[in-house]
Amino acid sequence: MLQKPRAHGRPCAQAERECGDPGEEAPSTSRGATGSSQGSRASLAAPAIGQRTQKQLDLKVAELVQFLLIKDQKKIPIKRTDILKHVVVDYRDVYSTLLKLAAERLQYVFGYKLVELEPKSNTYILINSLEPVEEDAEVRGDQGTPTTGLLMIILGLIFMKGNTITETEVWDFLRRLGVYPTKKHLIFGDPKKLITEDFVRQRYLEYRKIPHTDPVDYELQWGPRTHLETSKMKVLKFVAKVHNQDPKDWPTQYCEALADEENRARPASSGPASSS
Amino acid sequence: ATSGVFSAVGAPSNMQGSSSGRAGVMTDVHRRFLQLLMTHGVLEEWEVRRLQNHCYKVHDCNATVDKLEDFINNINSVLESLYIEIKKGITEDDGRPIYALVNLATTSVSKMATDFAESELDLFRKALELIIDSETGFASSTNILNLVDQLKGKKMRKKEAEQVLQKFVQSKWLIEKEGEFTLHGRAILEMEQFIRETYPDTVKICNICHSLLIQGQSCETCGIRMHLPCVAKYFQSASEPRCPHCNDYWPHEIPEVFNPEKEREAGGSKSSRKSLRTRQH
């Protein structure tokens, strides 16, 4: 039988906040320096740099993996500063190693790729290495997100209109589907907030004011997460399906999508696929 | 091999230390299973089997589906290095097997911590304490709501607290029965260690399986307690049920043993769960 970490183990920083005094034997990996003695609890006290046990490192990586999974579940891009503050704490010196190990585990165990949102942004998201399948929806526990439908429509709209669209055009289109900026929607709730705030915060969309417009108008484009999670070809196929047509029926967009596919297929130099 | 910012090697890295023996091998079947499992807080056994079959179908149509236990053990051996595991438990009211992905290294309510605000978590903690202290394993809505003023964090009114309690029921942390609340199997799976450590004096333990007991039956003479499914199993073929500890007559009705075979025949739907004779072989 293997040796599980003893029940007192509480490496999660949140846990400490909630439970108050954790008791004597808490192999927490992140303690404020407590003038550690290198005595019998050497492996458990706040370690000097480089004197951490393998187990402590393993626990740290485990914490980091969980942290990344939870944050990504909410579609919040994960900032390096958050990682340092909430998980890595006093293991800053090995931050890169921890992140690398966490990324490895995420890929091997869960099939998620840890990817930087934009080169050098130090902000990360998880991309699914597995291709989602329609039947997944039947066995999921979280009903997916009903808002995904609306997002797909907007992404399709943006692409088909040449990769940028004004907010006015968006509402003109959505009105025809019974979706209004000022009216609560049965499925989408507050569509205006969804489109101009939530999707933007999740980095699916970019939302920018168009200067010198009166009344003021905004432009919408694909955000970095969209470029990473899907592709022009996939979106074009979606649009084609909705219209019960073939992607080739839109030659301009089809060519653009093909070029994008070629771009993606080229071996990645270092960073993630860049926007066209 | 994968590409991405961190070029990861396909095989597991040398996460030694905690591993005793070979860790299992993950394939896309296992990964999809894990991904979809994580979208649930807790699953019943038939849902887990359905999920397993789905994943096989998507990736590897022709392979024989592993026995569920082996399948899960394989995944758990890989999850070990991450201090999480797919844990199997039994519902306290009717002995149905359930599964949840639980944290091994931390013993607090941390999984809830990401979904609820500070005051909501504190409300749960208060409800938890009342449940553990109670004789029946249930805490009344009234008693819980009366503690609303003592909560940490943002001030909560009773009306809001009622809604928060419903949130707990919906996300399967609590069960509600006739205005009273007890712990869902999910909460027991996730928090057993934490509860046993935090409330060592008031916590109740089952005399048969020695696990945490919230709901159960107790001997009126000597006070020992047993889970309903444990009672069912222990007294299965007993003509005269007697307390295993003091030998006095067991004063309660003996419940039926959960029979997974019948469950599966019925297609795993709840409505078909009929009352079964326990005297079967």
PDB file of N, CA and C in Angstrom, chain A residues 2 4-5 7-12 15 18-19 54-55 58-59 62 65-66 70 73-74 99-100 103-105 107-114 116 128 130-133 135-136 138-142 270, chain B residues 2-6 8 10 12-13 15-16 20 24-26 28 31-32 34-36 38-40 50-51 54 58 78-85 103 105-109 113-115 125 193-194 197:
ATOM      1  N   LEU A   2       0.513   2.175  -0.745  1.00  0.00           N
ATOM      2  CA  LEU A   2       1.420   3.293  -0.857  1.00  0.00           C
ATOM      3  C   LEU A   2       1.209   4.306   0.235  1.00  0.00           C
ATOM      4  N   LYS A   4       0.357   7.532   1.335  1.00  0.00           N
ATOM      5  CA  LYS A   4      -0.296   8.775   0.982  1.00  0.00           C
ATOM      6  C   LYS A   4       0.193   9.836   1.957  1.00  0.00           C
ATOM      7  N   PRO A   5       0.164  11.084   1.555  1.00  0.00           N
ATOM      8  CA  PRO A   5       0.566  12.116   2.513  1.00  0.00           C
ATOM      9  C   PRO A   5      -0.404  12.072   3.687  1.00  0.00           C
ATOM     10  N   ALA A   7      -2.906  12.860   6.635  1.00  0.00           N
ATOM     11  CA  ALA A   7      -4.101  13.693   6.566  1.00  0.00           C
ATOM     12  C   ALA A   7      -3.832  15.142   6.912  1.00  0.00           C
ATOM     13  N   HIS A   8      -2.847  15.389   7.732  1.00  0.00           N
ATOM     14  CA  HIS A   8      -2.633  16.770   8.127  1.00  0.00           C
ATOM     15  C   HIS A   8      -2.076  17.603   6.993  1.00  0.00           C
ATOM     16  N   GLY A   9      -1.621  16.930   5.977  1.00  0.00           N
ATOM     17  CA  GLY A   9      -0.999  17.649   4.878  1.00  0.00           C
ATOM     18  C   GLY A   9      -1.916  18.730   4.355  1.00  0.00           C
ATOM     19  N   ARG A  10      -1.467  19.909   4.271  1.00  0.00           N
ATOM     20  CA  ARG A  10      -2.344  20.970   3.811  1.00  0.00           C
ATOM     21  C   ARG A  10      -1.558  21.964   2.987  1.00  0.00           C
ATOM     22  N   PRO A  11      -1.140  21.541   1.834  1.00  0.00           N
ATOM     23  CA  PRO A  11      -0.320  22.438   1.035  1.00  0.00           C
ATOM     24  C   PRO A  11      -1.098  23.575   0.401  1.00  0.00           C
ATOM     25  N   CYS A  12      -2.400  23.422   0.353  1.00  0.00           N
ATOM     26  CA  CYS A  12      -3.175  24.445  -0.323  1.00  0.00           C
ATOM     27  C   CYS A  12      -3.256  25.695   0.541  1.00  0.00           C
ATOM     28  N   ALA A  15      -6.524  26.464   2.117  1.00  0.00           N
ATOM     29  CA  ALA A  15      -6.885  25.594   3.237  1.00  0.00           C
ATOM     30  C   ALA A  15      -6.404  26.200   4.533  1.00  0.00           C
ATOM     31  N   GLU A  18      -8.574  28.906   5.802  1.00  0.00           N
ATOM     32  CA  GLU A  18      -9.884  28.510   6.299  1.00  0.00           C
ATOM     33  C   GLU A  18      -9.831  27.738   7.595  1.00  0.00           C
ATOM     34  N   CYS A  19      -8.830  26.930   7.763  1.00  0.00           N
ATOM     35  CA  CYS A  19      -8.874  26.008   8.888  1.00  0.00           C
ATOM     36  C   CYS A  19      -8.168  26.513  10.119  1.00  0.00           C
ATOM     37  N   GLN A  54      11.908  16.197  -2.566  1.00  0.00           N
ATOM     38  CA  GLN A  54      11.164  15.861  -3.769  1.00  0.00           C
ATOM     39  C   GLN A  54       9.672  15.907  -3.480  1.00  0.00           C
ATOM     40  N   LYS A  55       9.309  15.433  -2.310  1.00  0.00           N
ATOM     41  CA  LYS A  55       7.895  15.386  -1.951  1.00  0.00           C
ATOM     42  C   LYS A  55       7.290  16.780  -1.906  1.00  0.00           C
ATOM     43  N   ASP A  58       6.799  17.883  -5.384  1.00  0.00           N
ATOM     44  CA  ASP A  58       5.654  17.180  -5.964  1.00  0.00           C
ATOM     45  C   ASP A  58       4.345  17.808  -5.502  1.00  0.00           C
ATOM     46  N   LEU A  59       4.280  18.111  -4.226  1.00  0.00           N
ATOM     47  CA  LEU A  59       3.073  18.722  -3.669  1.00  0.00           C
ATOM     48  C   LEU A  59       2.811  20.078  -4.300  1.00  0.00           C
ATOM     49  N   ALA A  62       1.489  19.631  -7.699  1.00  0.00           N
ATOM     50  CA  ALA A  62       0.094  19.194  -7.590  1.00  0.00           C
ATOM     51  C   ALA A  62      -0.825  20.379  -7.328  1.00  0.00           C
ATOM     52  N   VAL A  65      -1.091  22.456 -10.521  1.00  0.00           N
ATOM     53  CA  VAL A  65      -1.972  21.814 -11.502  1.00  0.00           C
ATOM     54  C   VAL A  65      -3.429  22.080 -11.153  1.00  0.00           C
ATOM     55  N   GLN A  66      -3.780  21.889  -9.894  1.00  0.00           N
ATOM     56  CA  GLN A  66      -5.156  22.136  -9.477  1.00  0.00           C
ATOM     57  C   GLN A  66      -5.561  23.582  -9.671  1.00  0.00           C
ATOM     58  N   ILE A  70      -8.643  24.828 -12.058  1.00  0.00           N
ATOM     59  CA  ILE A  70      -9.790  25.552 -11.516  1.00  0.00           C
ATOM     60  C   ILE A  70      -9.947  26.905 -12.194  1.00  0.00           C
ATOM     61  N   GLN A  73     -11.212  26.553 -15.685  1.00  0.00           N
ATOM     62  CA  GLN A  73     -12.610  26.140 -15.721  1.00  0.00           C
ATOM     63  C   GLN A  73     -13.510  27.364 -15.801  1.00  0.00           C
ATOM     64  N   LYS A  74     -13.089  28.444 -15.164  1.00  0.00           N
ATOM     65  CA  LYS A  74     -13.886  29.665 -15.209  1.00  0.00           C
ATOM     66  C   LYS A  74     -13.502  30.530 -16.401  1.00  0.00           C
ATOM     67  N   LEU A  99       6.324  25.351 -13.224  1.00  0.00           N
ATOM     68  CA  LEU A  99       5.362  25.559 -14.306  1.00  0.00           C
ATOM     69  C   LEU A  99       5.544  24.513 -15.391  1.00  0.00           C
ATOM     70  N   LYS A 100       6.797  24.210 -15.678  1.00  0.00           N
ATOM     71  CA  LYS A 100       7.080  23.234 -16.724  1.00  0.00           C
ATOM     72  C   LYS A 100       6.566  21.853 -16.326  1.00  0.00           C
ATOM     73  N   ALA A 103       2.820  21.815 -16.505  1.00  0.00           N
ATOM     74  CA  ALA A 103       2.360  21.734 -17.893  1.00  0.00           C
ATOM     75  C   ALA A 103       2.452  20.300 -18.412  1.00  0.00           C
ATOM     76  N   GLU A 104       3.541  19.641 -18.047  1.00  0.00           N
ATOM     77  CA  GLU A 104       3.755  18.256 -18.455  1.00  0.00           C
ATOM     78  C   GLU A 104       2.651  17.357 -17.912  1.00  0.00           C
ATOM     79  N   ARG A 105       2.343  17.540 -16.636  1.00  0.00           N
ATOM     80  CA  ARG A 105       1.300  16.734 -16.003  1.00  0.00           C
ATOM     81  C   ARG A 105      -0.052  17.020 -16.631  1.00  0.00           C
ATOM     82  N   GLN A 107      -0.738  17.931 -19.561  1.00  0.00           N
ATOM     83  CA  GLN A 107      -0.838  17.326 -20.877  1.00  0.00           C
ATOM     84  C   GLN A 107      -0.944  15.804 -20.763  1.00  0.00           C
ATOM     85  N   TYR A 108      -0.064  15.219 -19.973  1.00  0.00           N
ATOM     86  CA  TYR A 108      -0.037  13.755 -19.924  1.00  0.00           C
ATOM     87  C   TYR A 108      -1.279  13.173 -19.255  1.00  0.00           C
ATOM     88  N   VAL A 109      -1.686  13.804 -18.145  1.00  0.00           N
ATOM     89  CA  VAL A 109      -2.781  13.226 -17.368  1.00  0.00           C
ATOM     90  C   VAL A 109      -4.157  13.655 -17.891  1.00  0.00           C
ATOM     91  N   PHE A 110      -4.293  14.929 -18.196  1.00  0.00           N
ATOM     92  CA  PHE A 110      -5.614  15.444 -18.542  1.00  0.00           C
ATOM     93  C   PHE A 110      -5.820  15.735 -20.016  1.00  0.00           C
ATOM     94  N   GLY A 111      -4.721  15.838 -20.754  1.00  0.00           N
ATOM     95  CA  GLY A 111      -4.866  16.192 -22.162  1.00  0.00           C
ATOM     96  C   GLY A 111      -5.084  17.677 -22.371  1.00  0.00           C
ATOM     97  N   TYR A 112      -4.597  18.496 -21.419  1.00  0.00           N
ATOM     98  CA  TYR A 112      -4.697  19.943 -21.589  1.00  0.00           C
ATOM     99  C   TYR A 112      -3.316  20.527 -21.828  1.00  0.00           C
ATOM    100  N   LYS A 113      -3.248  21.428 -22.786  1.00  0.00           N
ATOM    101  CA  LYS A 113      -1.985  22.088 -23.090  1.00  0.00           C
ATOM    102  C   LYS A 113      -1.969  23.453 -22.424  1.00  0.00           C
ATOM    103  N   LEU A 114      -0.922  23.741 -21.708  1.00  0.00           N
ATOM    104  CA  LEU A 114      -0.788  25.065 -21.090  1.00  0.00           C
ATOM    105  C   LEU A 114      -0.156  25.982 -22.116  1.00  0.00           C
ATOM    106  N   GLU A 116       0.585  30.081 -23.607  1.00  0.00           N
ATOM    107  CA  GLU A 116       0.604  31.505 -23.307  1.00  0.00           C
ATOM    108  C   GLU A 116      -0.363  32.215 -24.248  1.00  0.00           C
ATOM    109  N   ASN A 128      -7.561  22.338 -25.032  1.00  0.00           N
ATOM    110  CA  ASN A 128      -7.830  20.913 -25.031  1.00  0.00           C
ATOM    111  C   ASN A 128      -7.114  20.221 -26.188  1.00  0.00           C
ATOM    112  N   LEU A 130      -7.643  17.150 -26.795  1.00  0.00           N
ATOM    113  CA  LEU A 130      -8.617  16.201 -27.327  1.00  0.00           C
ATOM    114  C   LEU A 130      -9.682  16.969 -28.096  1.00  0.00           C
ATOM    115  N   GLU A 131     -10.116  16.389 -29.181  1.00  0.00           N
ATOM    116  CA  GLU A 131     -11.141  17.024 -30.000  1.00  0.00           C
ATOM    117  C   GLU A 131     -12.508  16.772 -29.364  1.00  0.00           C
ATOM    118  N   PRO A 132     -13.248  17.825 -29.042  1.00  0.00           N
ATOM    119  CA  PRO A 132     -14.570  17.591 -28.476  1.00  0.00           C
ATOM    120  C   PRO A 132     -15.473  16.905 -29.490  1.00  0.00           C
ATOM    121  N   VAL A 133     -16.359  16.102 -28.969  1.00  0.00           N
ATOM    122  CA  VAL A 133     -17.225  15.295 -29.818  1.00  0.00           C
ATOM    123  C   VAL A 133     -18.670  15.588 -29.400  1.00  0.00           C
ATOM    124  N   GLU A 135     -21.219  13.861 -28.809  1.00  0.00           N
ATOM    125  CA  GLU A 135     -21.780  13.002 -27.764  1.00  0.00           C
ATOM    126  C   GLU A 135     -21.235  13.309 -26.376  1.00  0.00           C
ATOM    127  N   ASP A 136     -20.160  14.085 -26.306  1.00  0.00           N
ATOM    128  CA  ASP A 136     -19.635  14.490 -24.995  1.00  0.00           C
ATOM    129  C   ASP A 136     -20.726  15.196 -24.206  1.00  0.00           C
ATOM    130  N   GLU A 138     -23.716  14.650 -23.865  1.00  0.00           N
ATOM    131  CA  GLU A 138     -24.651  13.778 -23.152  1.00  0.00           C
ATOM    132  C   GLU A 138     -24.099  13.279 -21.829  1.00  0.00           C
ATOM    133  N   VAL A 139     -22.778  13.240 -21.715  1.00  0.00           N
ATOM    134  CA  VAL A 139     -22.211  12.690 -20.483  1.00  0.00           C
ATOM    135  C   VAL A 139     -21.537  13.747 -19.613  1.00  0.00           C
ATOM    136  N   ARG A 140     -21.638  14.992 -20.035  1.00  0.00           N
ATOM    137  CA  ARG A 140     -21.064  16.063 -19.236  1.00  0.00           C
ATOM    138  C   ARG A 140     -21.903  16.318 -18.004  1.00  0.00           C
ATOM    139  N   GLY A 141     -21.278  16.936 -16.980  1.00  0.00           N
ATOM    140  CA  GLY A 141     -22.016  17.266 -15.769  1.00  0.00           C
ATOM    141  C   GLY A 141     -22.372  18.722 -15.685  1.00  0.00           C
ATOM    142  N   ASP A 142     -21.888  19.511 -16.602  1.00  0.00           N
ATOM    143  CA  ASP A 142     -22.084  20.943 -16.413  1.00  0.00           C
ATOM    144  C   ASP A 142     -22.866  21.577 -17.547  1.00  0.00           C
ATOM    145  N   SER A 270       8.282  28.814 -31.662  1.00  0.00           N
ATOM    146  CA  SER A 270       8.296  28.758 -30.190  1.00  0.00           C
ATOM    147  C   SER A 270       6.892  28.993 -29.661  1.00  0.00           C
TER     148      SER A 270
ATOM    149  N   THR B   2       3.980  16.564 -27.571  1.00  0.00           N
ATOM    150  CA  THR B   2       3.120  17.726 -27.786  1.00  0.00           C
ATOM    151  C   THR B   2       3.986  18.934 -28.050  1.00  0.00           C
ATOM    152  N   SER B   3       3.393  19.894 -28.683  1.00  0.00           N
ATOM    153  CA  SER B   3       4.112  21.155 -28.836  1.00  0.00           C
ATOM    154  C   SER B   3       3.387  22.162 -27.985  1.00  0.00           C
ATOM    155  N   GLY B   4       3.838  23.329 -27.960  1.00  0.00           N
ATOM    156  CA  GLY B   4       3.244  24.300 -27.058  1.00  0.00           C
ATOM    157  C   GLY B   4       4.404  25.043 -26.449  1.00  0.00           C
ATOM    158  N   VAL B   5       4.112  25.832 -25.483  1.00  0.00           N
ATOM    159  CA  VAL B   5       5.181  26.625 -24.904  1.00  0.00           C
ATOM    160  C   VAL B   5       6.219  25.717 -24.260  1.00  0.00           C
ATOM    161  N   PHE B   6       5.720  24.712 -23.560  1.00  0.00           N
ATOM    162  CA  PHE B   6       6.629  23.783 -22.905  1.00  0.00           C
ATOM    163  C   PHE B   6       6.608  22.493 -23.683  1.00  0.00           C
ATOM    164  N   ALA B   8       6.589  19.150 -23.959  1.00  0.00           N
ATOM    165  CA  ALA B   8       6.474  18.060 -22.999  1.00  0.00           C
ATOM    166  C   ALA B   8       6.746  16.745 -23.687  1.00  0.00           C
ATOM    167  N   GLY B  10       6.015  12.791 -24.048  1.00  0.00           N
ATOM    168  CA  GLY B  10       4.774  12.054 -23.860  1.00  0.00           C
ATOM    169  C   GLY B  10       4.732  11.262 -22.573  1.00  0.00           C
ATOM    170  N   PRO B  12       5.412   9.963 -18.729  1.00  0.00           N
ATOM    171  CA  PRO B  12       5.425  10.700 -17.467  1.00  0.00           C
ATOM    172  C   PRO B  12       6.848  11.061 -17.056  1.00  0.00           C
ATOM    173  N   SER B  13       6.968  12.225 -16.499  1.00  0.00           N
ATOM    174  CA  SER B  13       8.290  12.644 -16.052  1.00  0.00           C
ATOM    175  C   SER B  13       8.634  11.890 -14.780  1.00  0.00           C
ATOM    176  N   MET B  15       8.387  11.677 -11.704  1.00  0.00           N
ATOM    177  CA  MET B  15       7.735  12.080 -10.465  1.00  0.00           C
ATOM    178  C   MET B  15       7.890  10.941  -9.482  1.00  0.00           C
ATOM    179  N   GLN B  16       9.050  10.758  -9.018  1.00  0.00           N
ATOM    180  CA  GLN B  16       9.225   9.634  -8.100  1.00  0.00           C
ATOM    181  C   GLN B  16       8.890  10.085  -6.698  1.00  0.00           C
ATOM    182  N   SER B  20       4.912   4.022  -5.598  1.00  0.00           N
ATOM    183  CA  SER B  20       5.423   2.719  -5.218  1.00  0.00           C
ATOM    184  C   SER B  20       4.985   1.794  -6.325  1.00  0.00           C
ATOM    185  N   GLY B  24       0.300   3.706 -13.815  1.00  0.00           N
ATOM    186  CA  GLY B  24      -0.376   3.231 -15.010  1.00  0.00           C
ATOM    187  C   GLY B  24      -0.060   4.102 -16.204  1.00  0.00           C
ATOM    188  N   VAL B  25      -0.687   3.753 -17.305  1.00  0.00           N
ATOM    189  CA  VAL B  25      -0.468   4.503 -18.538  1.00  0.00           C
ATOM    190  C   VAL B  25      -1.755   5.215 -18.918  1.00  0.00           C
ATOM    191  N   MET B  26      -1.645   6.486 -19.260  1.00  0.00           N
ATOM    192  CA  MET B  26      -2.810   7.245 -19.703  1.00  0.00           C
ATOM    193  C   MET B  26      -2.907   7.212 -21.222  1.00  0.00           C
ATOM    194  N   ASP B  28      -5.750   8.498 -24.502  1.00  0.00           N
ATOM    195  CA  ASP B  28      -6.797   9.494 -24.715  1.00  0.00           C
ATOM    196  C   ASP B  28      -8.145   9.046 -24.140  1.00  0.00           C
ATOM    197  N   ARG B  31      -7.914  10.111 -20.655  1.00  0.00           N
ATOM    198  CA  ARG B  31      -7.923  11.575 -20.537  1.00  0.00           C
ATOM    199  C   ARG B  31      -9.303  12.147 -20.741  1.00  0.00           C
ATOM    200  N   ARG B  32      -9.992  11.640 -21.758  1.00  0.00           N
ATOM    201  CA  ARG B  32     -11.351  12.153 -22.007  1.00  0.00           C
ATOM    202  C   ARG B  32     -12.240  11.813 -20.819  1.00  0.00           C
ATOM    203  N   LEU B  34     -11.353  11.469 -17.706  1.00  0.00           N
ATOM    204  CA  LEU B  34     -11.031  12.397 -16.615  1.00  0.00           C
ATOM    205  C   LEU B  34     -11.613  13.778 -16.866  1.00  0.00           C
ATOM    206  N   GLN B  35     -11.445  14.279 -18.073  1.00  0.00           N
ATOM    207  CA  GLN B  35     -11.970  15.601 -18.397  1.00  0.00           C
ATOM    208  C   GLN B  35     -13.462  15.671 -18.137  1.00  0.00           C
ATOM    209  N   LEU B  36     -14.174  14.685 -18.609  1.00  0.00           N
ATOM    210  CA  LEU B  36     -15.627  14.702 -18.463  1.00  0.00           C
ATOM    211  C   LEU B  36     -16.036  14.406 -17.022  1.00  0.00           C
ATOM    212  N   MET B  38     -14.511  15.399 -14.476  1.00  0.00           N
ATOM    213  CA  MET B  38     -14.316  16.640 -13.728  1.00  0.00           C
ATOM    214  C   MET B  38     -15.452  17.630 -13.903  1.00  0.00           C
ATOM    215  N   THR B  39     -16.295  17.422 -14.888  1.00  0.00           N
ATOM    216  CA  THR B  39     -17.426  18.323 -15.043  1.00  0.00           C
ATOM    217  C   THR B  39     -18.541  17.977 -14.067  1.00  0.00           C
ATOM    218  N   HIS B  40     -18.400  16.827 -13.412  1.00  0.00           N
ATOM    219  CA  HIS B  40     -19.387  16.423 -12.408  1.00  0.00           C
ATOM    220  C   HIS B  40     -18.796  16.604 -11.016  1.00  0.00           C
ATOM    221  N   ARG B  50     -21.313   4.485 -18.012  1.00  0.00           N
ATOM    222  CA  ARG B  50     -21.744   5.080 -19.270  1.00  0.00           C
ATOM    223  C   ARG B  50     -20.639   5.993 -19.816  1.00  0.00           C
ATOM    224  N   LEU B  51     -20.029   6.738 -18.914  1.00  0.00           N
ATOM    225  CA  LEU B  51     -18.945   7.624 -19.323  1.00  0.00           C
ATOM    226  C   LEU B  51     -17.771   6.826 -19.872  1.00  0.00           C
ATOM    227  N   HIS B  54     -18.569   5.582 -23.279  1.00  0.00           N
ATOM    228  CA  HIS B  54     -18.517   6.685 -24.237  1.00  0.00           C
ATOM    229  C   HIS B  54     -17.077   6.949 -24.678  1.00  0.00           C
ATOM    230  N   VAL B  58     -15.397   6.737 -28.428  1.00  0.00           N
ATOM    231  CA  VAL B  58     -14.809   7.853 -29.164  1.00  0.00           C
ATOM    232  C   VAL B  58     -13.407   7.526 -29.668  1.00  0.00           C
ATOM    233  N   VAL B  78      -1.911   6.925 -11.725  1.00  0.00           N
ATOM    234  CA  VAL B  78      -1.280   8.080 -12.375  1.00  0.00           C
ATOM    235  C   VAL B  78      -1.585   9.359 -11.590  1.00  0.00           C
ATOM    236  N   LEU B  79      -2.791   9.451 -11.051  1.00  0.00           N
ATOM    237  CA  LEU B  79      -3.196  10.646 -10.317  1.00  0.00           C
ATOM    238  C   LEU B  79      -2.465  10.786  -8.983  1.00  0.00           C
ATOM    239  N   GLU B  80      -1.924   9.657  -8.528  1.00  0.00           N
ATOM    240  CA  GLU B  80      -1.237   9.641  -7.244  1.00  0.00           C
ATOM    241  C   GLU B  80      -0.212  10.758  -7.116  1.00  0.00           C
ATOM    242  N   SER B  81       0.555  10.958  -8.172  1.00  0.00           N
ATOM    243  CA  SER B  81       1.611  11.965  -8.113  1.00  0.00           C
ATOM    244  C   SER B  81       1.040  13.374  -8.028  1.00  0.00           C
ATOM    245  N   LEU B  82      -0.253  13.509  -8.266  1.00  0.00           N
ATOM    246  CA  LEU B  82      -0.886  14.821  -8.167  1.00  0.00           C
ATOM    247  C   LEU B  82      -1.728  14.935  -6.895  1.00  0.00           C
ATOM    248  N   TYR B  83      -1.656  13.930  -6.075  1.00  0.00           N
ATOM    249  CA  TYR B  83      -2.369  13.930  -4.798  1.00  0.00           C
ATOM    250  C   TYR B  83      -3.873  14.120  -4.961  1.00  0.00           C
ATOM    251  N   ILE B  84      -4.415  13.519  -6.003  1.00  0.00           N
ATOM    252  CA  ILE B  84      -5.868  13.438  -6.138  1.00  0.00           C
ATOM    253  C   ILE B  84      -6.222  12.000  -6.485  1.00  0.00           C
ATOM    254  N   GLU B  85      -7.471  11.638  -6.285  1.00  0.00           N
ATOM    255  CA  GLU B  85      -7.892  10.298  -6.698  1.00  0.00           C
ATOM    256  C   GLU B  85      -9.383  10.258  -6.976  1.00  0.00           C
ATOM    257  N   ASN B 103      -9.416  15.420  -3.448  1.00  0.00           N
ATOM    258  CA  ASN B 103      -8.101  15.902  -3.130  1.00  0.00           C
ATOM    259  C   ASN B 103      -7.544  15.082  -1.986  1.00  0.00           C
ATOM    260  N   ALA B 105      -4.326  15.689  -0.667  1.00  0.00           N
ATOM    261  CA  ALA B 105      -3.338  16.428   0.103  1.00  0.00           C
ATOM    262  C   ALA B 105      -3.934  17.499   0.986  1.00  0.00           C
ATOM    263  N   THR B 106      -5.003  18.083   0.581  1.00  0.00           N
ATOM    264  CA  THR B 106      -5.559  19.119   1.427  1.00  0.00           C
ATOM    265  C   THR B 106      -6.865  18.618   2.016  1.00  0.00           C
ATOM    266  N   THR B 107      -7.113  18.979   3.227  1.00  0.00           N
ATOM    267  CA  THR B 107      -8.268  18.379   3.875  1.00  0.00           C
ATOM    268  C   THR B 107      -9.349  19.392   4.211  1.00  0.00           C
ATOM    269  N   SER B 108      -9.254  20.575   3.663  1.00  0.00           N
ATOM    270  CA  SER B 108     -10.280  21.563   3.995  1.00  0.00           C
ATOM    271  C   SER B 108     -11.381  21.542   2.954  1.00  0.00           C
ATOM    272  N   VAL B 109     -12.227  22.531   3.002  1.00  0.00           N
ATOM    273  CA  VAL B 109     -13.301  22.619   2.027  1.00  0.00           C
ATOM    274  C   VAL B 109     -12.836  23.340   0.779  1.00  0.00           C
ATOM    275  N   ALA B 113     -14.272  26.210  -2.020  1.00  0.00           N
ATOM    276  CA  ALA B 113     -13.777  27.569  -1.854  1.00  0.00           C
ATOM    277  C   ALA B 113     -13.775  28.349  -3.154  1.00  0.00           C
ATOM    278  N   THR B 114     -13.643  27.659  -4.264  1.00  0.00           N
ATOM    279  CA  THR B 114     -13.581  28.390  -5.519  1.00  0.00           C
ATOM    280  C   THR B 114     -14.955  28.749  -6.053  1.00  0.00           C
ATOM    281  N   ASP B 115     -15.969  28.095  -5.562  1.00  0.00           N
ATOM    282  CA  ASP B 115     -17.297  28.336  -6.104  1.00  0.00           C
ATOM    283  C   ASP B 115     -18.172  29.205  -5.210  1.00  0.00           C
ATOM    284  N   ARG B 125     -20.047  25.803   6.795  1.00  0.00           N
ATOM    285  CA  ARG B 125     -19.335  25.305   7.964  1.00  0.00           C
ATOM    286  C   ARG B 125     -20.257  25.215   9.172  1.00  0.00           C
ATOM    287  N   GLN B 193     -11.852  13.162   5.842  1.00  0.00           N
ATOM    288  CA  GLN B 193     -10.614  13.362   6.603  1.00  0.00           C
ATOM    289  C   GLN B 193     -10.668  14.644   7.405  1.00  0.00           C
ATOM    290  N   PHE B 194     -11.081  15.706   6.718  1.00  0.00           N
ATOM    291  CA  PHE B 194     -11.142  17.019   7.343  1.00  0.00           C
ATOM    292  C   PHE B 194     -12.079  16.996   8.538  1.00  0.00           C
ATOM    293  N   GLU B 197     -10.715  15.114  11.543  1.00  0.00           N
ATOM    294  CA  GLU B 197      -9.660  15.844  12.236  1.00  0.00           C
ATOM    295  C   GLU B 197     -10.153  17.064  12.970  1.00  0.00           C
TER     296      GLU B 197
END
